Amino acid sequence: MCQWHQTASHVTTSPWRATITAMEPDQPVVSLRGVDRSYREGDRTRVVLHGLDLDVQPGEWVALVGRSGCGKSTLLNLISGIDRPDSGDIRVNGSSITRLTERERTLFRRRNIGFVYQFFNLIPTLTVVENLLLPIELNRLDHARAYELLAAVGLEDRHASFPDRLSGGEQQRVAIARALAHDPLLLLADEPTGNLDSTTGDQMLRLMESLARTTRRALLMVTHSYDVARQADRVLTLENGRIVNKQAETD
Ligand SMILES: Nc1ncnc2c1ncn2[C@@H]1O[C@H](COP(=O)(O)OP(=O)(O)OP(=O)(O)O)[C@@H](O)[C@H]1O
Ligand SMILES: [Mg+2]
């Protein structure tokens, strides 16, 4: 398993780069206030998130559950800066990302967010190791990390394969390794063990959990699995556009 090292802090004035710097001990890694997101389809509007509030603290592992279509992936896309809310504020380590330009959000995401996408989103024209080297090179980190992480997910012998030659579970493990490659401040994981057997899934949970625990970063994980959710520090249920305070139900 890899050892996680906290990124050295450095001072900068840019708002999205400021979030790279030292962990702020007394503020949430993620904080959402009054977040709304709707989609328009023709002349109809579908309200997905409505007045949503959420905090995730340093070192915390939060599981997010809810019915299919309730807006879990939409929420992760907003926190990562891939998408923008219609209104409300989203802060990562104290800095608001809501008003950043698209380019600023891309830079912010590249440095600070690790994202295990629901459908992996591996780059098909790059080999397994090249998929990991992309975030590593963008952040000027050591190439050795790519091989360490492939070993940590049990795929060191597949480094030269292209993603379409891998099984679904193997692709999912590459996606997990890639999300961890640049030692992100926040790991967002969308059903990251849905394609894995329980033993391999547990190993991947430990790997993702270690990022949050050992460097007091944060892990926000969407899951439909009760066995996964119960291992988190908190389970939040998304329903009718908001986080509701009720006993988590998973399917
Ligand atoms: N680009 C879009 N345009 C229109 N509607 C969208 C768009 N993206 C998502 N939606 C709708 O928003 C709702 C929430 O979608 P989302 O993908 O966030 O659900 P989810 O909770 O992740 O579901 P699942 O558990 O099935 O992955 C769905 O009804 C979906 O159809
Ligand atoms: Mg989803």
CSV table of C-alpha atoms in Angstrom, one decimal, residues 71-230:
chain,number,residue,atom,x,y,z
A,71,GLY,CA,-29.1,13.7,-8.1
A,72,LYS,CA,-26.0,12.0,-6.5
A,73,SER,CA,-23.8,12.3,-9.6
A,74,THR,CA,-25.1,15.8,-10.2
A,75,LEU,CA,-24.0,16.7,-6.7
A,76,LEU,CA,-20.5,15.3,-7.2
A,77,ASN,CA,-20.2,17.1,-10.6
A,78,LEU,CA,-21.0,20.4,-8.8
A,79,ILE,CA,-18.5,19.9,-6.0
A,80,SER,CA,-15.8,19.0,-8.5
A,81,GLY,CA,-16.5,22.1,-10.6
A,82,ILE,CA,-17.4,20.1,-13.7
A,83,ASP,CA,-20.8,21.6,-13.5
A,84,ARG,CA,-22.1,24.9,-11.9
A,85,PRO,CA,-25.1,25.4,-9.6
A,86,ASP,CA,-27.9,27.7,-10.6
A,87,SER,CA,-27.6,29.3,-7.2
A,88,GLY,CA,-25.9,28.8,-3.9
A,89,ASP,CA,-22.3,28.6,-2.8
A,90,ILE,CA,-19.8,25.7,-2.9
A,91,ARG,CA,-16.6,26.0,-1.0
A,92,VAL,CA,-13.6,23.7,-1.0
A,93,ASN,CA,-11.2,24.2,1.9
A,94,GLY,CA,-12.7,27.6,2.4
A,95,SER,CA,-12.4,28.9,-1.1
A,96,SER,CA,-15.6,29.5,-3.1
A,97,ILE,CA,-15.5,27.7,-6.5
A,98,THR,CA,-18.9,29.0,-7.6
A,99,ARG,CA,-17.6,32.1,-9.2
A,100,LEU,CA,-14.5,30.7,-10.9
A,101,THR,CA,-14.3,30.8,-14.6
A,102,GLU,CA,-14.3,27.4,-16.5
A,103,ARG,CA,-10.5,27.5,-16.8
A,104,GLU,CA,-10.0,28.3,-13.2
A,105,ARG,CA,-12.3,25.5,-12.2
A,106,THR,CA,-10.3,23.1,-14.5
A,107,LEU,CA,-7.1,24.1,-12.7
A,108,PHE,CA,-8.8,23.8,-9.3
A,109,ARG,CA,-10.1,20.3,-10.2
A,110,ARG,CA,-6.8,19.2,-11.7
A,111,ARG,CA,-4.9,19.9,-8.4
A,112,ASN,CA,-7.4,19.4,-5.7
A,113,ILE,CA,-10.0,16.8,-6.7
A,114,GLY,CA,-9.7,13.1,-7.3
A,115,PHE,CA,-12.8,11.7,-9.0
A,116,VAL,CA,-13.7,8.1,-9.5
A,117,TYR,CA,-16.4,8.4,-12.1
A,118,GLN,CA,-19.5,6.2,-12.1
A,119,PHE,CA,-18.6,5.1,-15.6
A,120,PHE,CA,-14.8,5.3,-15.1
A,121,ASN,CA,-14.0,7.9,-17.9
A,122,LEU,CA,-10.6,6.4,-18.6
A,123,ILE,CA,-9.0,7.8,-21.7
A,124,PRO,CA,-9.2,5.0,-24.3
A,125,THR,CA,-6.2,6.0,-26.4
A,126,LEU,CA,-3.8,6.0,-23.4
A,127,THR,CA,-2.5,2.9,-21.7
A,128,VAL,CA,-3.3,2.1,-18.1
A,129,VAL,CA,-0.1,3.7,-16.8
A,130,GLU,CA,-0.5,6.7,-19.1
A,131,ASN,CA,-3.9,7.3,-17.6
A,132,LEU,CA,-2.3,7.7,-14.2
A,133,LEU,CA,0.7,9.6,-15.5
A,134,LEU,CA,-1.6,12.4,-16.8
A,135,PRO,CA,-2.6,13.8,-13.4
A,136,ILE,CA,0.9,13.0,-12.1
A,137,GLU,CA,2.6,15.0,-14.8
A,138,LEU,CA,0.1,17.9,-14.6
A,139,ASN,CA,1.0,18.2,-10.9
A,140,ARG,CA,4.7,17.6,-11.5
A,141,LEU,CA,4.8,14.6,-9.2
A,142,ASP,CA,7.1,11.6,-9.3
A,143,HIS,CA,6.3,9.0,-12.0
A,144,ALA,CA,7.0,6.2,-9.5
A,145,ARG,CA,3.6,7.0,-7.9
A,146,ALA,CA,1.8,5.6,-11.0
A,147,TYR,CA,3.5,2.2,-10.5
A,148,GLU,CA,3.1,2.2,-6.8
A,149,LEU,CA,-0.6,2.9,-7.2
A,150,LEU,CA,-1.0,0.2,-9.8
A,151,ALA,CA,0.6,-2.2,-7.4
A,152,ALA,CA,-1.8,-1.0,-4.7
A,153,VAL,CA,-4.8,-1.9,-6.8
A,154,GLY,CA,-3.3,-5.2,-7.9
A,155,LEU,CA,-2.7,-4.2,-11.6
A,156,GLU,CA,1.0,-3.6,-11.9
A,157,ASP,CA,1.2,-6.3,-14.6
A,158,ARG,CA,-1.4,-4.5,-16.7
A,159,HIS,CA,0.3,-1.1,-17.0
A,160,ALA,CA,0.8,-1.3,-20.8
A,161,SER,CA,-2.7,-2.5,-21.5
A,162,PHE,CA,-5.3,-0.2,-23.0
A,163,PRO,CA,-8.5,0.2,-21.0
A,164,ASP,CA,-10.8,-1.7,-23.4
A,165,ARG,CA,-8.7,-4.8,-22.8
A,166,LEU,CA,-9.5,-4.8,-19.1
A,167,SER,CA,-12.6,-6.2,-17.3
A,168,GLY,CA,-15.1,-3.8,-15.7
A,169,GLY,CA,-13.6,-4.3,-12.3
A,170,GLU,CA,-10.1,-3.8,-13.5
A,171,GLN,CA,-11.1,-0.6,-15.2
A,172,GLN,CA,-12.7,0.5,-12.0
A,173,ARG,CA,-9.5,-0.2,-10.1
A,174,VAL,CA,-7.5,1.9,-12.6
A,175,ALA,CA,-10.1,4.7,-12.1
A,176,ILE,CA,-9.5,4.5,-8.3
A,177,ALA,CA,-5.7,4.6,-8.8
A,178,ARG,CA,-6.0,7.5,-11.2
A,179,ALA,CA,-8.2,9.5,-8.8
A,180,LEU,CA,-5.5,9.0,-6.0
A,181,ALA,CA,-2.5,9.7,-8.3
A,182,HIS,CA,-2.1,13.5,-7.5
A,183,ASP,CA,-2.8,13.1,-3.8
A,184,PRO,CA,-6.0,15.1,-3.9
A,185,LEU,CA,-7.5,17.2,-1.1
A,186,LEU,CA,-10.9,15.7,-1.8
A,187,LEU,CA,-11.8,12.3,-3.2
A,188,LEU,CA,-15.2,12.1,-4.8
A,189,ALA,CA,-16.1,8.5,-5.7
A,190,ASP,CA,-19.3,7.5,-7.5
A,191,GLU,CA,-20.2,3.9,-6.7
A,192,PRO,CA,-16.4,3.0,-6.8
A,193,THR,CA,-16.8,-0.6,-5.8
A,194,GLY,CA,-19.9,-1.5,-7.8
A,195,ASN,CA,-18.0,-3.7,-10.2
A,196,LEU,CA,-15.8,-5.5,-7.6
A,197,ASP,CA,-16.1,-8.7,-5.6
A,198,SER,CA,-16.3,-8.0,-1.8
A,199,THR,CA,-12.7,-8.8,-1.0
A,200,THR,CA,-11.3,-6.6,-3.7
A,201,GLY,CA,-13.9,-4.0,-2.9
A,202,ASP,CA,-12.8,-3.9,0.7
A,203,GLN,CA,-9.2,-3.5,-0.3
A,204,MET,CA,-10.2,-0.5,-2.5
A,205,LEU,CA,-12.2,1.0,0.3
A,206,ARG,CA,-9.2,0.8,2.6
A,207,LEU,CA,-7.0,2.5,0.0
A,208,MET,CA,-9.5,5.3,-0.5
A,209,GLU,CA,-10.2,5.6,3.2
A,210,SER,CA,-6.4,5.9,3.9
A,211,LEU,CA,-6.3,9.1,1.9
A,212,ALA,CA,-8.9,10.7,4.1
A,213,ARG,CA,-7.6,9.4,7.4
A,214,THR,CA,-3.8,9.6,7.2
A,215,THR,CA,-3.6,13.1,5.7
A,216,ARG,CA,-7.0,14.5,7.1
A,217,ARG,CA,-8.3,14.9,3.6
A,218,ALA,CA,-11.9,13.9,2.8
A,219,LEU,CA,-13.8,11.2,1.0
A,220,LEU,CA,-17.3,11.6,-0.3
A,221,MET,CA,-18.6,8.4,-1.7
A,222,VAL,CA,-21.8,7.6,-3.5
A,223,THR,CA,-23.0,4.0,-2.9
A,224,HIS,CA,-26.0,1.8,-3.2
A,225,SER,CA,-24.5,-0.8,-0.8
A,226,TYR,CA,-25.4,-0.9,2.8
A,227,ASP,CA,-22.2,-2.8,3.5
A,228,VAL,CA,-20.1,0.0,2.1
A,229,ALA,CA,-22.2,2.8,3.6
A,230,ARG,CA,-22.1,1.4,7.1
